[in-house]
Structures are given as C-alpha cells and as structure tokens.
Amino acid sequence: MRRLLLALPFALLPLAVAHAADEHDHDHEHGSLGAHEHGVGRLNAVLEAQTLELELESPAMNLVGFEHTATTDADKAKVAAVRAQLEKPVALFSLAKAAGCEVASQKLESPLFGDKPEADDDHDEDAKDEHHHDHSEIHAHYSFTCATPGALKTLDLANIFNTFPATQKIQVQLIGPSGQQGVEVTAKAAALKF
C-alpha cells in the first residue's frame, strides 16, 4: 500500500499545477501548490484489491468554524464534536454496506487537536509559527479493509457537505480499478465513480 501512496504526489501534479496556475493571481504570497483556501478541502482516495485509503485535508475553518486554539468551553466542545464525527468514517463517506469495509487504521491530526504543526520548509522559524497560527488544517487518514470491494461503485461525499456545511468543494484525486481521475466535487454533485 505504501508504494501506491508514494505514487500519489505524481498523480496530483497535473491538477495541482493547473490549480496553482488558476490561483496564482489570488494567492501568490503563499507560493505553495497546496493553497489554504477556506471552503475547499482535498481528498485522496486509493482503492487497490481489498484496501481503501482515504486522506482528507481541510482548513479547520471548514469543519469547526474557526482556526485558533480552542480555549473556551464552547470552542472545545465544537472541536470534540468534529473529532467524534471524523472518527466515524464509514458513515461520513457513505461507504456501501455491501462492500463490508471496516476501518483498519485511522489517524487524525491538527493543531486544534493538540498536535504540533508540521515543519514548513518555505518559511523561517518566526514566520512558521505565524503561518500555522493563521492557517490551521485538519488531516484525517483512513485505511479500510473491504470484504467485497467490487460493491464500492461510487464515493459519495454528500455526508461531508451535510455535516460540514462550510465546505463548498472538495478536490478529489481518485485511483481505482478504472484508473486515475481528478475531480472537483460540490454538495450538488457529491458522488464520483470508482
């Protein structure tokens, strides 16, 4: 499975480069391909044999409604509620029951969950702290073992849009039995075929 995930950056290049060209005028102070854009999430999905890997990245603003460290009880409750929703990926991603997918592993990371921000090579030490303070991300990585992967006909993200209404679109890179595709999905068109 590792080698498939290693192949993902290459799969992402055409979309990322095209996206960077579109975003160049709006977001040129960041200079990175993975522009932090409120309302926009990213999902990598790989289905190989009986293993389904899903990797969701989103600005915290899309999921919890803020990006600062939770200090008030209300903010802490909101972060805990979002984390609980992210810990139920079979429901969140509407995986077909017939596929018999079970979570083999899951990992949630975010400064909001008390994780240290990852090192950012583009910035020096002072700017790094400031950059991450302004732009908290939430990363969720799931690995499923599916008894009947052929039953996974579509990946339906409607529940993500319903659960997190501040998410307006998700840029999806999907590698499955029918090949590789890069699609931007919205709440009105939230499903794509494997």
Short mmCIF file of N, CA and C in Angstrom, two decimals:
data_model
loop_
_atom_site.label_atom_id
_atom_site.label_comp_id
_atom_site.label_asym_id
_atom_site.label_seq_id
_atom_site.Cartn_x
_atom_site.Cartn_y
_atom_site.Cartn_z
N MET A 1 0.83 -1.21 0.00
CA MET A 1 0.00 0.00 0.00
C MET A 1 0.86 1.25 0.00
N ARG A 2 2.02 1.15 0.67
CA ARG A 2 2.90 2.32 0.74
C ARG A 2 3.25 2.85 -0.65
N ARG A 3 3.58 1.91 -1.56
CA ARG A 3 4.05 2.37 -2.88
C ARG A 3 2.94 3.13 -3.61
N LEU A 4 1.69 2.74 -3.38
CA LEU A 4 0.60 3.46 -4.02
C LEU A 4 0.50 4.88 -3.50
N LEU A 5 0.66 5.02 -2.19
CA LEU A 5 0.60 6.37 -1.63
C LEU A 5 1.78 7.20 -2.09
N LEU A 6 2.93 6.54 -2.28
CA LEU A 6 4.10 7.27 -2.78
C LEU A 6 3.85 7.76 -4.20
N ALA A 7 3.04 7.03 -4.94
CA ALA A 7 2.74 7.43 -6.32
C ALA A 7 1.79 8.62 -6.37
N LEU A 8 1.08 8.85 -5.28
CA LEU A 8 0.07 9.92 -5.28
C LEU A 8 0.61 11.31 -5.64
N PRO A 9 1.76 11.72 -5.09
CA PRO A 9 2.21 13.08 -5.46
C PRO A 9 2.33 13.26 -6.97
N PHE A 10 2.72 12.20 -7.70
CA PHE A 10 2.81 12.30 -9.15
C PHE A 10 1.42 12.41 -9.75
N ALA A 11 0.49 11.66 -9.18
CA ALA A 11 -0.88 11.72 -9.67
C ALA A 11 -1.46 13.11 -9.44
N LEU A 12 -1.04 13.74 -8.37
CA LEU A 12 -1.60 15.05 -8.01
C LEU A 12 -1.01 16.18 -8.84
N LEU A 13 0.15 15.94 -9.43
CA LEU A 13 0.84 17.05 -10.10
C LEU A 13 0.00 17.78 -11.15
N PRO A 14 -0.61 17.07 -12.13
CA PRO A 14 -1.33 17.83 -13.16
C PRO A 14 -2.40 18.74 -12.58
N LEU A 15 -3.19 18.20 -11.62
CA LEU A 15 -4.25 19.01 -11.02
C LEU A 15 -3.65 20.15 -10.19
N ALA A 16 -2.61 19.82 -9.43
CA ALA A 16 -2.02 20.83 -8.56
C ALA A 16 -1.42 21.97 -9.38
N VAL A 17 -0.76 21.61 -10.48
CA VAL A 17 -0.14 22.65 -11.32
C VAL A 17 -1.22 23.51 -11.96
N ALA A 18 -2.27 22.85 -12.46
CA ALA A 18 -3.37 23.62 -13.05
C ALA A 18 -4.02 24.51 -12.00
N HIS A 19 -4.19 23.96 -10.79
CA HIS A 19 -4.81 24.72 -9.71
C HIS A 19 -3.92 25.90 -9.33
N ALA A 20 -2.61 25.65 -9.28
CA ALA A 20 -1.68 26.72 -8.91
C ALA A 20 -1.74 27.85 -9.94
N ALA A 21 -1.89 27.47 -11.22
CA ALA A 21 -1.96 28.49 -12.27
C ALA A 21 -3.22 29.33 -12.08
N ASP A 22 -4.36 28.65 -11.75
CA ASP A 22 -5.60 29.39 -11.52
C ASP A 22 -5.49 30.31 -10.31
N GLU A 23 -4.81 29.79 -9.29
CA GLU A 23 -4.76 30.52 -8.02
C GLU A 23 -3.67 31.58 -7.99
N HIS A 24 -2.81 31.56 -9.01
CA HIS A 24 -1.59 32.38 -8.94
C HIS A 24 -1.90 33.84 -8.58
N ASP A 25 -2.90 34.41 -9.25
CA ASP A 25 -3.18 35.82 -9.00
C ASP A 25 -3.74 36.06 -7.61
N HIS A 26 -4.58 35.11 -7.14
CA HIS A 26 -5.26 35.32 -5.86
C HIS A 26 -4.34 35.05 -4.68
N ASP A 27 -3.46 34.06 -4.85
CA ASP A 27 -2.84 33.50 -3.66
C ASP A 27 -1.33 33.48 -3.80
N HIS A 28 -0.78 34.50 -4.41
CA HIS A 28 0.60 34.34 -4.78
C HIS A 28 1.56 34.59 -3.64
N GLU A 29 1.07 35.09 -2.50
CA GLU A 29 2.01 35.23 -1.38
C GLU A 29 2.37 33.90 -0.75
N HIS A 30 1.55 32.85 -0.95
CA HIS A 30 1.87 31.54 -0.37
C HIS A 30 2.92 30.81 -1.17
N GLY A 31 2.79 30.86 -2.49
CA GLY A 31 3.75 30.22 -3.35
C GLY A 31 3.77 28.69 -3.28
N SER A 32 2.89 28.05 -2.51
CA SER A 32 2.90 26.59 -2.45
C SER A 32 1.72 26.06 -3.27
N LEU A 33 1.85 24.82 -3.73
CA LEU A 33 0.78 24.25 -4.55
C LEU A 33 -0.46 23.97 -3.71
N GLY A 34 -0.29 23.60 -2.45
CA GLY A 34 -1.44 23.28 -1.60
C GLY A 34 -1.98 24.52 -0.94
N ALA A 35 -2.58 25.40 -1.72
CA ALA A 35 -3.06 26.66 -1.17
C ALA A 35 -4.14 26.40 -0.13
N HIS A 36 -4.06 27.11 0.99
CA HIS A 36 -5.04 27.01 2.07
C HIS A 36 -6.19 27.93 1.69
N GLU A 37 -7.30 27.34 1.29
CA GLU A 37 -8.41 28.15 0.81
C GLU A 37 -9.66 27.75 1.57
N HIS A 38 -10.27 28.70 2.29
CA HIS A 38 -11.47 28.38 3.07
C HIS A 38 -12.57 27.90 2.13
N GLY A 39 -13.30 26.89 2.61
CA GLY A 39 -14.39 26.32 1.82
C GLY A 39 -13.95 25.20 0.91
N VAL A 40 -12.61 25.01 0.77
CA VAL A 40 -12.10 23.99 -0.14
C VAL A 40 -11.32 22.93 0.62
N GLY A 41 -11.71 21.68 0.45
CA GLY A 41 -10.98 20.56 1.04
C GLY A 41 -10.33 19.73 -0.05
N ARG A 42 -9.46 18.81 0.36
CA ARG A 42 -8.80 17.92 -0.59
C ARG A 42 -8.95 16.49 -0.10
N LEU A 43 -9.19 15.57 -1.02
CA LEU A 43 -9.33 14.17 -0.66
C LEU A 43 -8.55 13.31 -1.65
N ASN A 44 -7.68 12.47 -1.13
CA ASN A 44 -7.01 11.46 -1.95
C ASN A 44 -7.67 10.13 -1.62
N ALA A 45 -8.06 9.38 -2.65
CA ALA A 45 -8.70 8.09 -2.45
C ALA A 45 -8.01 7.05 -3.33
N VAL A 46 -7.63 5.94 -2.72
CA VAL A 46 -6.96 4.86 -3.46
C VAL A 46 -7.65 3.55 -3.10
N LEU A 47 -8.15 2.85 -4.12
CA LEU A 47 -8.73 1.53 -3.91
C LEU A 47 -7.87 0.52 -4.66
N GLU A 48 -7.23 -0.37 -3.92
CA GLU A 48 -6.38 -1.41 -4.52
C GLU A 48 -6.70 -2.73 -3.83
N ALA A 49 -7.14 -3.71 -4.63
CA ALA A 49 -7.55 -5.00 -4.09
C ALA A 49 -8.61 -4.76 -3.00
N GLN A 50 -8.34 -5.20 -1.77
CA GLN A 50 -9.36 -5.04 -0.71
C GLN A 50 -9.08 -3.85 0.20
N THR A 51 -8.10 -3.03 -0.17
CA THR A 51 -7.73 -1.90 0.68
C THR A 51 -8.20 -0.59 0.08
N LEU A 52 -8.88 0.19 0.90
CA LEU A 52 -9.31 1.53 0.51
C LEU A 52 -8.61 2.52 1.43
N GLU A 53 -7.88 3.45 0.85
CA GLU A 53 -7.21 4.51 1.64
C GLU A 53 -7.88 5.83 1.31
N LEU A 54 -8.24 6.58 2.34
CA LEU A 54 -8.82 7.91 2.17
C LEU A 54 -8.02 8.89 3.00
N GLU A 55 -7.63 9.99 2.38
CA GLU A 55 -6.86 11.01 3.08
C GLU A 55 -7.54 12.36 2.84
N LEU A 56 -8.12 12.91 3.89
CA LEU A 56 -8.85 14.17 3.80
C LEU A 56 -8.04 15.28 4.45
N GLU A 57 -7.89 16.39 3.73
CA GLU A 57 -7.22 17.57 4.29
C GLU A 57 -8.17 18.74 4.13
N SER A 58 -8.32 19.51 5.19
CA SER A 58 -9.24 20.63 5.12
C SER A 58 -8.80 21.73 6.05
N PRO A 59 -8.97 23.01 5.64
CA PRO A 59 -8.78 24.08 6.62
C PRO A 59 -9.75 23.84 7.79
N ALA A 60 -9.28 24.07 9.00
CA ALA A 60 -10.12 23.87 10.18
C ALA A 60 -11.41 24.69 10.09
N MET A 61 -11.31 25.86 9.44
CA MET A 61 -12.47 26.75 9.30
C MET A 61 -13.66 26.00 8.67
N ASN A 62 -13.38 25.11 7.70
CA ASN A 62 -14.46 24.37 7.02
C ASN A 62 -15.19 23.43 7.96
N LEU A 63 -14.46 22.89 8.95
CA LEU A 63 -15.03 21.84 9.79
C LEU A 63 -15.51 22.34 11.15
N VAL A 64 -14.70 23.20 11.80
CA VAL A 64 -15.10 23.65 13.14
C VAL A 64 -15.57 25.10 13.17
N GLY A 65 -15.28 25.85 12.09
CA GLY A 65 -15.75 27.24 12.03
C GLY A 65 -14.76 28.25 12.57
N PHE A 66 -13.57 27.78 13.01
CA PHE A 66 -12.51 28.70 13.46
C PHE A 66 -11.18 27.99 13.32
N GLU A 67 -10.09 28.76 13.45
CA GLU A 67 -8.76 28.16 13.27
C GLU A 67 -7.84 28.38 14.47
N HIS A 68 -8.33 29.11 15.48
CA HIS A 68 -7.49 29.37 16.66
C HIS A 68 -7.56 28.18 17.62
N THR A 69 -6.63 28.11 18.52
CA THR A 69 -6.65 27.06 19.54
C THR A 69 -7.90 27.23 20.40
N ALA A 70 -8.59 26.15 20.65
CA ALA A 70 -9.83 26.22 21.43
C ALA A 70 -9.48 26.51 22.89
N THR A 71 -9.99 27.64 23.41
CA THR A 71 -9.74 27.99 24.80
C THR A 71 -11.05 28.01 25.60
N THR A 72 -12.14 28.44 24.94
CA THR A 72 -13.42 28.48 25.67
C THR A 72 -14.06 27.08 25.68
N ASP A 73 -14.97 26.86 26.62
CA ASP A 73 -15.66 25.57 26.70
C ASP A 73 -16.44 25.30 25.41
N ALA A 74 -17.05 26.36 24.86
CA ALA A 74 -17.85 26.19 23.64
C ALA A 74 -16.96 25.75 22.48
N ASP A 75 -15.79 26.38 22.35
CA ASP A 75 -14.86 26.00 21.27
C ASP A 75 -14.35 24.59 21.46
N LYS A 76 -14.02 24.25 22.70
CA LYS A 76 -13.51 22.90 22.98
C LYS A 76 -14.57 21.85 22.66
N ALA A 77 -15.83 22.16 22.98
CA ALA A 77 -16.93 21.23 22.70
C ALA A 77 -17.08 21.05 21.18
N LYS A 78 -16.93 22.14 20.44
CA LYS A 78 -17.06 22.09 18.98
C LYS A 78 -15.94 21.22 18.39
N VAL A 79 -14.71 21.40 18.86
CA VAL A 79 -13.57 20.60 18.38
C VAL A 79 -13.81 19.12 18.71
N ALA A 80 -14.28 18.84 19.92
CA ALA A 80 -14.54 17.45 20.32
C ALA A 80 -15.65 16.83 19.46
N ALA A 81 -16.67 17.62 19.15
CA ALA A 81 -17.78 17.12 18.33
C ALA A 81 -17.30 16.80 16.91
N VAL A 82 -16.48 17.68 16.34
CA VAL A 82 -15.95 17.46 14.99
C VAL A 82 -15.05 16.23 14.98
N ARG A 83 -14.22 16.11 16.01
CA ARG A 83 -13.33 14.95 16.08
C ARG A 83 -14.16 13.65 16.14
N ALA A 84 -15.23 13.67 16.91
CA ALA A 84 -16.09 12.48 17.02
C ALA A 84 -16.71 12.14 15.66
N GLN A 85 -17.10 13.17 14.89
CA GLN A 85 -17.67 12.92 13.56
C GLN A 85 -16.61 12.32 12.63
N LEU A 86 -15.39 12.83 12.72
CA LEU A 86 -14.30 12.33 11.87
C LEU A 86 -13.89 10.92 12.26
N GLU A 87 -14.22 10.52 13.49
CA GLU A 87 -13.88 9.17 13.95
C GLU A 87 -14.91 8.12 13.51
N LYS A 88 -15.89 8.52 12.70
CA LYS A 88 -16.89 7.59 12.16
C LYS A 88 -16.86 7.65 10.63
N PRO A 89 -15.73 7.25 10.04
CA PRO A 89 -15.57 7.46 8.59
C PRO A 89 -16.50 6.64 7.71
N VAL A 90 -16.95 5.45 8.17
CA VAL A 90 -17.83 4.64 7.33
C VAL A 90 -19.12 5.42 7.05
N ALA A 91 -19.64 6.10 8.08
CA ALA A 91 -20.85 6.92 7.91
C ALA A 91 -20.52 8.20 7.14
N LEU A 92 -19.41 8.82 7.49
CA LEU A 92 -19.05 10.10 6.89
C LEU A 92 -18.86 9.99 5.38
N PHE A 93 -18.27 8.88 4.93
CA PHE A 93 -18.01 8.70 3.50
C PHE A 93 -19.08 7.84 2.81
N SER A 94 -20.17 7.53 3.53
CA SER A 94 -21.29 6.77 2.96
C SER A 94 -20.82 5.52 2.22
N LEU A 95 -19.90 4.76 2.80
CA LEU A 95 -19.39 3.56 2.14
C LEU A 95 -20.49 2.50 2.08
N ALA A 96 -20.68 1.91 0.90
CA ALA A 96 -21.74 0.92 0.70
C ALA A 96 -21.59 -0.23 1.70
N LYS A 97 -22.70 -0.54 2.38
CA LYS A 97 -22.67 -1.63 3.38
C LYS A 97 -22.27 -2.95 2.73
N ALA A 98 -22.70 -3.15 1.47
CA ALA A 98 -22.42 -4.40 0.77
C ALA A 98 -20.92 -4.63 0.58
N ALA A 99 -20.14 -3.54 0.60
CA ALA A 99 -18.68 -3.68 0.42
C ALA A 99 -18.01 -4.25 1.66
N GLY A 100 -18.70 -4.17 2.80
CA GLY A 100 -18.16 -4.72 4.05
C GLY A 100 -16.84 -4.08 4.46
N CYS A 101 -16.75 -2.75 4.34
CA CYS A 101 -15.50 -2.05 4.68
C CYS A 101 -15.40 -1.82 6.18
N GLU A 102 -14.28 -2.21 6.74
CA GLU A 102 -14.01 -1.96 8.16
C GLU A 102 -12.74 -1.14 8.30
N VAL A 103 -12.72 -0.26 9.28
CA VAL A 103 -11.56 0.60 9.49
C VAL A 103 -10.39 -0.24 9.99
N ALA A 104 -9.29 -0.24 9.22
CA ALA A 104 -8.08 -0.95 9.64
C ALA A 104 -7.22 -0.01 10.48
N SER A 105 -7.19 1.26 10.10
CA SER A 105 -6.47 2.26 10.90
C SER A 105 -7.01 3.63 10.57
N GLN A 106 -6.87 4.55 11.51
CA GLN A 106 -7.23 5.94 11.24
C GLN A 106 -6.36 6.85 12.08
N LYS A 107 -6.07 8.02 11.50
CA LYS A 107 -5.20 8.96 12.19
C LYS A 107 -5.73 10.36 11.91
N LEU A 108 -5.98 11.09 12.97
CA LEU A 108 -6.46 12.47 12.86
C LEU A 108 -5.37 13.40 13.39
N GLU A 109 -5.04 14.43 12.63
CA GLU A 109 -4.01 15.37 13.06
C GLU A 109 -4.47 16.80 12.82
N SER A 110 -4.22 17.65 13.80
CA SER A 110 -4.49 19.07 13.65
C SER A 110 -3.92 19.80 14.86
N PRO A 111 -3.44 21.03 14.65
CA PRO A 111 -3.04 21.83 15.82
C PRO A 111 -4.21 21.98 16.80
N LEU A 112 -5.45 21.96 16.28
CA LEU A 112 -6.63 22.10 17.15
C LEU A 112 -6.80 20.88 18.06
N PHE A 113 -6.24 19.73 17.64
CA PHE A 113 -6.32 18.52 18.47
C PHE A 113 -5.11 18.42 19.39
N GLY A 114 -4.30 19.48 19.43
CA GLY A 114 -3.13 19.48 20.31
C GLY A 114 -1.88 18.95 19.64
N ASP A 115 -1.96 18.67 18.31
CA ASP A 115 -0.77 18.21 17.60
C ASP A 115 0.12 19.40 17.27
N LYS A 116 1.41 19.15 17.23
CA LYS A 116 2.36 20.20 16.83
C LYS A 116 2.26 20.38 15.31
N PRO A 117 2.30 21.62 14.84
CA PRO A 117 2.27 21.81 13.38
C PRO A 117 3.51 21.21 12.74
N GLU A 118 3.33 20.70 11.51
CA GLU A 118 4.48 20.13 10.79
C GLU A 118 5.43 21.25 10.40
N ALA A 119 6.70 20.90 10.24
CA ALA A 119 7.70 21.88 9.79
C ALA A 119 7.32 22.35 8.39
N ASP A 120 7.48 23.61 8.15
CA ASP A 120 7.14 24.21 6.86
C ASP A 120 8.43 24.75 6.26
N ASP A 121 8.89 24.10 5.21
CA ASP A 121 10.20 24.46 4.64
C ASP A 121 10.21 25.83 3.98
N ASP A 122 9.04 26.34 3.63
CA ASP A 122 9.00 27.60 2.89
C ASP A 122 9.23 28.83 3.77
N HIS A 123 9.19 28.65 5.07
CA HIS A 123 9.24 29.82 5.96
C HIS A 123 10.35 29.66 7.00
N ASP A 124 10.85 30.79 7.48
CA ASP A 124 11.82 30.69 8.57
C ASP A 124 11.06 30.48 9.88
N GLU A 125 11.79 30.32 10.97
CA GLU A 125 11.15 29.94 12.25
C GLU A 125 10.04 30.89 12.70
N ASP A 126 10.29 32.20 12.64
CA ASP A 126 9.28 33.15 13.13
C ASP A 126 8.03 33.08 12.27
N ALA A 127 8.24 33.08 10.96
CA ALA A 127 7.09 33.08 10.05
C ALA A 127 6.32 31.76 10.17
N LYS A 128 7.04 30.68 10.48
CA LYS A 128 6.39 29.37 10.56
C LYS A 128 5.28 29.38 11.61
N ASP A 129 5.60 29.88 12.79
CA ASP A 129 4.60 29.89 13.86
C ASP A 129 3.40 30.75 13.47
N GLU A 130 3.70 31.89 12.89
CA GLU A 130 2.65 32.82 12.50
C GLU A 130 1.78 32.18 11.41
N HIS A 131 2.43 31.54 10.44
CA HIS A 131 1.74 30.92 9.32
C HIS A 131 0.75 29.87 9.84
N HIS A 132 1.20 28.99 10.74
CA HIS A 132 0.34 27.94 11.23
C HIS A 132 -0.75 28.47 12.15
N HIS A 133 -0.47 29.56 12.82
CA HIS A 133 -1.49 30.17 13.68
C HIS A 133 -2.66 30.64 12.81
N ASP A 134 -2.32 31.22 11.66
CA ASP A 134 -3.37 31.74 10.77
C ASP A 134 -4.09 30.64 10.01
N HIS A 135 -3.39 29.54 9.74
CA HIS A 135 -3.93 28.54 8.84
C HIS A 135 -3.90 27.15 9.46
N SER A 136 -4.82 26.86 10.37
CA SER A 136 -4.89 25.52 10.95
C SER A 136 -5.58 24.58 9.98
N GLU A 137 -4.95 23.43 9.77
CA GLU A 137 -5.52 22.41 8.90
C GLU A 137 -5.93 21.21 9.76
N ILE A 138 -6.84 20.43 9.23
CA ILE A 138 -7.19 19.15 9.84
C ILE A 138 -6.90 18.08 8.79
N HIS A 139 -6.11 17.09 9.17
CA HIS A 139 -5.77 15.97 8.30
C HIS A 139 -6.38 14.71 8.89
N ALA A 140 -7.09 13.96 8.07
CA ALA A 140 -7.66 12.68 8.51
C ALA A 140 -7.23 11.62 7.50
N HIS A 141 -6.59 10.56 7.99
CA HIS A 141 -6.12 9.49 7.12
C HIS A 141 -6.77 8.18 7.58
N TYR A 142 -7.48 7.53 6.66
CA TYR A 142 -8.18 6.30 6.99
C TYR A 142 -7.73 5.17 6.07
N SER A 143 -7.62 3.99 6.62
CA SER A 143 -7.36 2.80 5.83
C SER A 143 -8.45 1.79 6.17
N PHE A 144 -9.12 1.28 5.13
CA PHE A 144 -10.20 0.31 5.32
C PHE A 144 -9.83 -1.01 4.65
N THR A 145 -10.31 -2.09 5.22
CA THR A 145 -10.25 -3.39 4.55
C THR A 145 -11.67 -3.72 4.14
N CYS A 146 -11.88 -3.93 2.84
CA CYS A 146 -13.24 -4.16 2.33
C CYS A 146 -13.37 -5.60 1.87
N ALA A 147 -14.33 -6.32 2.44
CA ALA A 147 -14.54 -7.74 2.12
C ALA A 147 -14.95 -7.92 0.65
N THR A 148 -15.79 -7.00 0.16
CA THR A 148 -16.29 -7.08 -1.22
C THR A 148 -16.06 -5.73 -1.91
N PRO A 149 -14.81 -5.42 -2.28
CA PRO A 149 -14.52 -4.09 -2.83
C PRO A 149 -15.27 -3.78 -4.12
N GLY A 150 -15.69 -4.85 -4.85
CA GLY A 150 -16.45 -4.63 -6.09
C GLY A 150 -17.77 -3.92 -5.84
N ALA A 151 -18.26 -3.97 -4.60
CA ALA A 151 -19.52 -3.30 -4.27
C ALA A 151 -19.34 -1.79 -4.11
N LEU A 152 -18.09 -1.33 -4.07
CA LEU A 152 -17.83 0.11 -3.99
C LEU A 152 -17.91 0.70 -5.40
N LYS A 153 -19.11 1.08 -5.79
CA LYS A 153 -19.31 1.63 -7.14
C LYS A 153 -19.02 3.13 -7.17
N THR A 154 -19.39 3.80 -6.08
CA THR A 154 -19.21 5.26 -6.05
C THR A 154 -18.64 5.69 -4.70
N LEU A 155 -18.05 6.86 -4.72
CA LEU A 155 -17.61 7.52 -3.49
C LEU A 155 -18.52 8.73 -3.35
N ASP A 156 -19.38 8.71 -2.35
CA ASP A 156 -20.38 9.76 -2.18
C ASP A 156 -19.98 10.64 -1.00
N LEU A 157 -19.70 11.91 -1.28
CA LEU A 157 -19.23 12.82 -0.24
C LEU A 157 -20.35 13.72 0.30
N ALA A 158 -21.61 13.39 -0.03
CA ALA A 158 -22.73 14.23 0.41
C ALA A 158 -22.74 14.44 1.91
N ASN A 159 -22.41 13.36 2.68
CA ASN A 159 -22.43 13.48 4.14
C ASN A 159 -21.40 14.47 4.65
N ILE A 160 -20.28 14.59 3.96
CA ILE A 160 -19.27 15.57 4.39
C ILE A 160 -19.82 16.98 4.22
N PHE A 161 -20.47 17.23 3.07
CA PHE A 161 -21.06 18.56 2.85
C PHE A 161 -22.20 18.83 3.84
N ASN A 162 -23.01 17.80 4.15
CA ASN A 162 -24.11 17.97 5.10
C ASN A 162 -23.59 18.19 6.52
N THR A 163 -22.55 17.44 6.89
CA THR A 163 -22.01 17.51 8.25
C THR A 163 -21.22 18.79 8.46
N PHE A 164 -20.51 19.22 7.41
CA PHE A 164 -19.64 20.41 7.49
C PHE A 164 -20.04 21.41 6.40
N PRO A 165 -21.16 22.15 6.62
CA PRO A 165 -21.71 23.00 5.56
C PRO A 165 -20.78 24.12 5.08
N ALA A 166 -19.75 24.46 5.85
CA ALA A 166 -18.81 25.50 5.38
C ALA A 166 -17.90 24.97 4.27
N THR A 167 -17.92 23.66 4.05
CA THR A 167 -17.14 23.07 2.95
C THR A 167 -17.94 23.25 1.66
N GLN A 168 -17.37 24.01 0.72
CA GLN A 168 -18.08 24.29 -0.53
C GLN A 168 -17.68 23.34 -1.65
N LYS A 169 -16.40 22.94 -1.67
CA LYS A 169 -15.97 22.00 -2.70
C LYS A 169 -14.80 21.18 -2.18
N ILE A 170 -14.64 20.00 -2.76
CA ILE A 170 -13.55 19.11 -2.39
C ILE A 170 -12.84 18.68 -3.66
N GLN A 171 -11.55 18.90 -3.69
CA GLN A 171 -10.74 18.47 -4.84
C GLN A 171 -10.33 17.03 -4.58
N VAL A 172 -10.80 16.13 -5.43
CA VAL A 172 -10.58 14.70 -5.21
C VAL A 172 -9.60 14.14 -6.24
N GLN A 173 -8.61 13.41 -5.76
CA GLN A 173 -7.75 12.59 -6.61
C GLN A 173 -8.10 11.15 -6.27
N LEU A 174 -8.59 10.40 -7.26
CA LEU A 174 -9.04 9.04 -7.01
C LEU A 174 -8.30 8.06 -7.91
N ILE A 175 -7.74 7.02 -7.31
CA ILE A 175 -7.11 5.94 -8.07
C ILE A 175 -7.87 4.67 -7.73
N GLY A 176 -8.47 4.06 -8.75
CA GLY A 176 -9.27 2.86 -8.52
C GLY A 176 -9.13 1.90 -9.68
N PRO A 177 -10.01 0.88 -9.71
CA PRO A 177 -9.93 -0.15 -10.75
C PRO A 177 -10.03 0.43 -12.16
N SER A 178 -10.76 1.53 -12.34
CA SER A 178 -10.93 2.10 -13.68
C SER A 178 -9.89 3.17 -13.99
N GLY A 179 -8.85 3.28 -13.15
CA GLY A 179 -7.79 4.24 -13.44
C GLY A 179 -7.77 5.40 -12.46
N GLN A 180 -7.23 6.50 -12.94
CA GLN A 180 -6.98 7.65 -12.08
C GLN A 180 -7.80 8.83 -12.57
N GLN A 181 -8.37 9.59 -11.65
CA GLN A 181 -9.12 10.78 -12.05
C GLN A 181 -8.97 11.89 -11.02
N GLY A 182 -9.03 13.10 -11.49
CA GLY A 182 -9.02 14.27 -10.63
C GLY A 182 -10.31 15.02 -10.86
N VAL A 183 -11.11 15.18 -9.81
CA VAL A 183 -12.44 15.77 -9.94
C VAL A 183 -12.66 16.76 -8.80
N GLU A 184 -13.38 17.83 -9.10
CA GLU A 184 -13.78 18.76 -8.04
C GLU A 184 -15.26 18.51 -7.76
N VAL A 185 -15.59 18.11 -6.54
CA VAL A 185 -16.99 17.82 -6.22
C VAL A 185 -17.58 18.91 -5.33
N THR A 186 -18.88 19.10 -5.47
CA THR A 186 -19.61 20.09 -4.66
C THR A 186 -20.81 19.38 -4.04
N ALA A 187 -21.52 20.07 -3.16
CA ALA A 187 -22.68 19.47 -2.50
C ALA A 187 -23.74 19.06 -3.52
N LYS A 188 -23.85 19.80 -4.65
CA LYS A 188 -24.86 19.48 -5.66
C LYS A 188 -24.47 18.25 -6.49
N ALA A 189 -23.16 18.02 -6.60
CA ALA A 189 -22.66 16.85 -7.35
C ALA A 189 -21.58 16.21 -6.51
N ALA A 190 -22.01 15.44 -5.49
CA ALA A 190 -21.08 14.99 -4.45
C ALA A 190 -20.54 13.57 -4.64
N ALA A 191 -20.98 12.89 -5.73
CA ALA A 191 -20.54 11.49 -5.89
C ALA A 191 -19.67 11.34 -7.12
N LEU A 192 -18.72 10.41 -7.05
CA LEU A 192 -17.94 10.06 -8.23
C LEU A 192 -17.76 8.56 -8.26
N LYS A 193 -17.54 8.03 -9.49
CA LYS A 193 -17.44 6.57 -9.67
C LYS A 193 -16.01 6.10 -9.42
N PHE A 194 -15.89 4.91 -8.83
CA PHE A 194 -14.57 4.30 -8.66
C PHE A 194 -14.08 3.79 -10.00
#
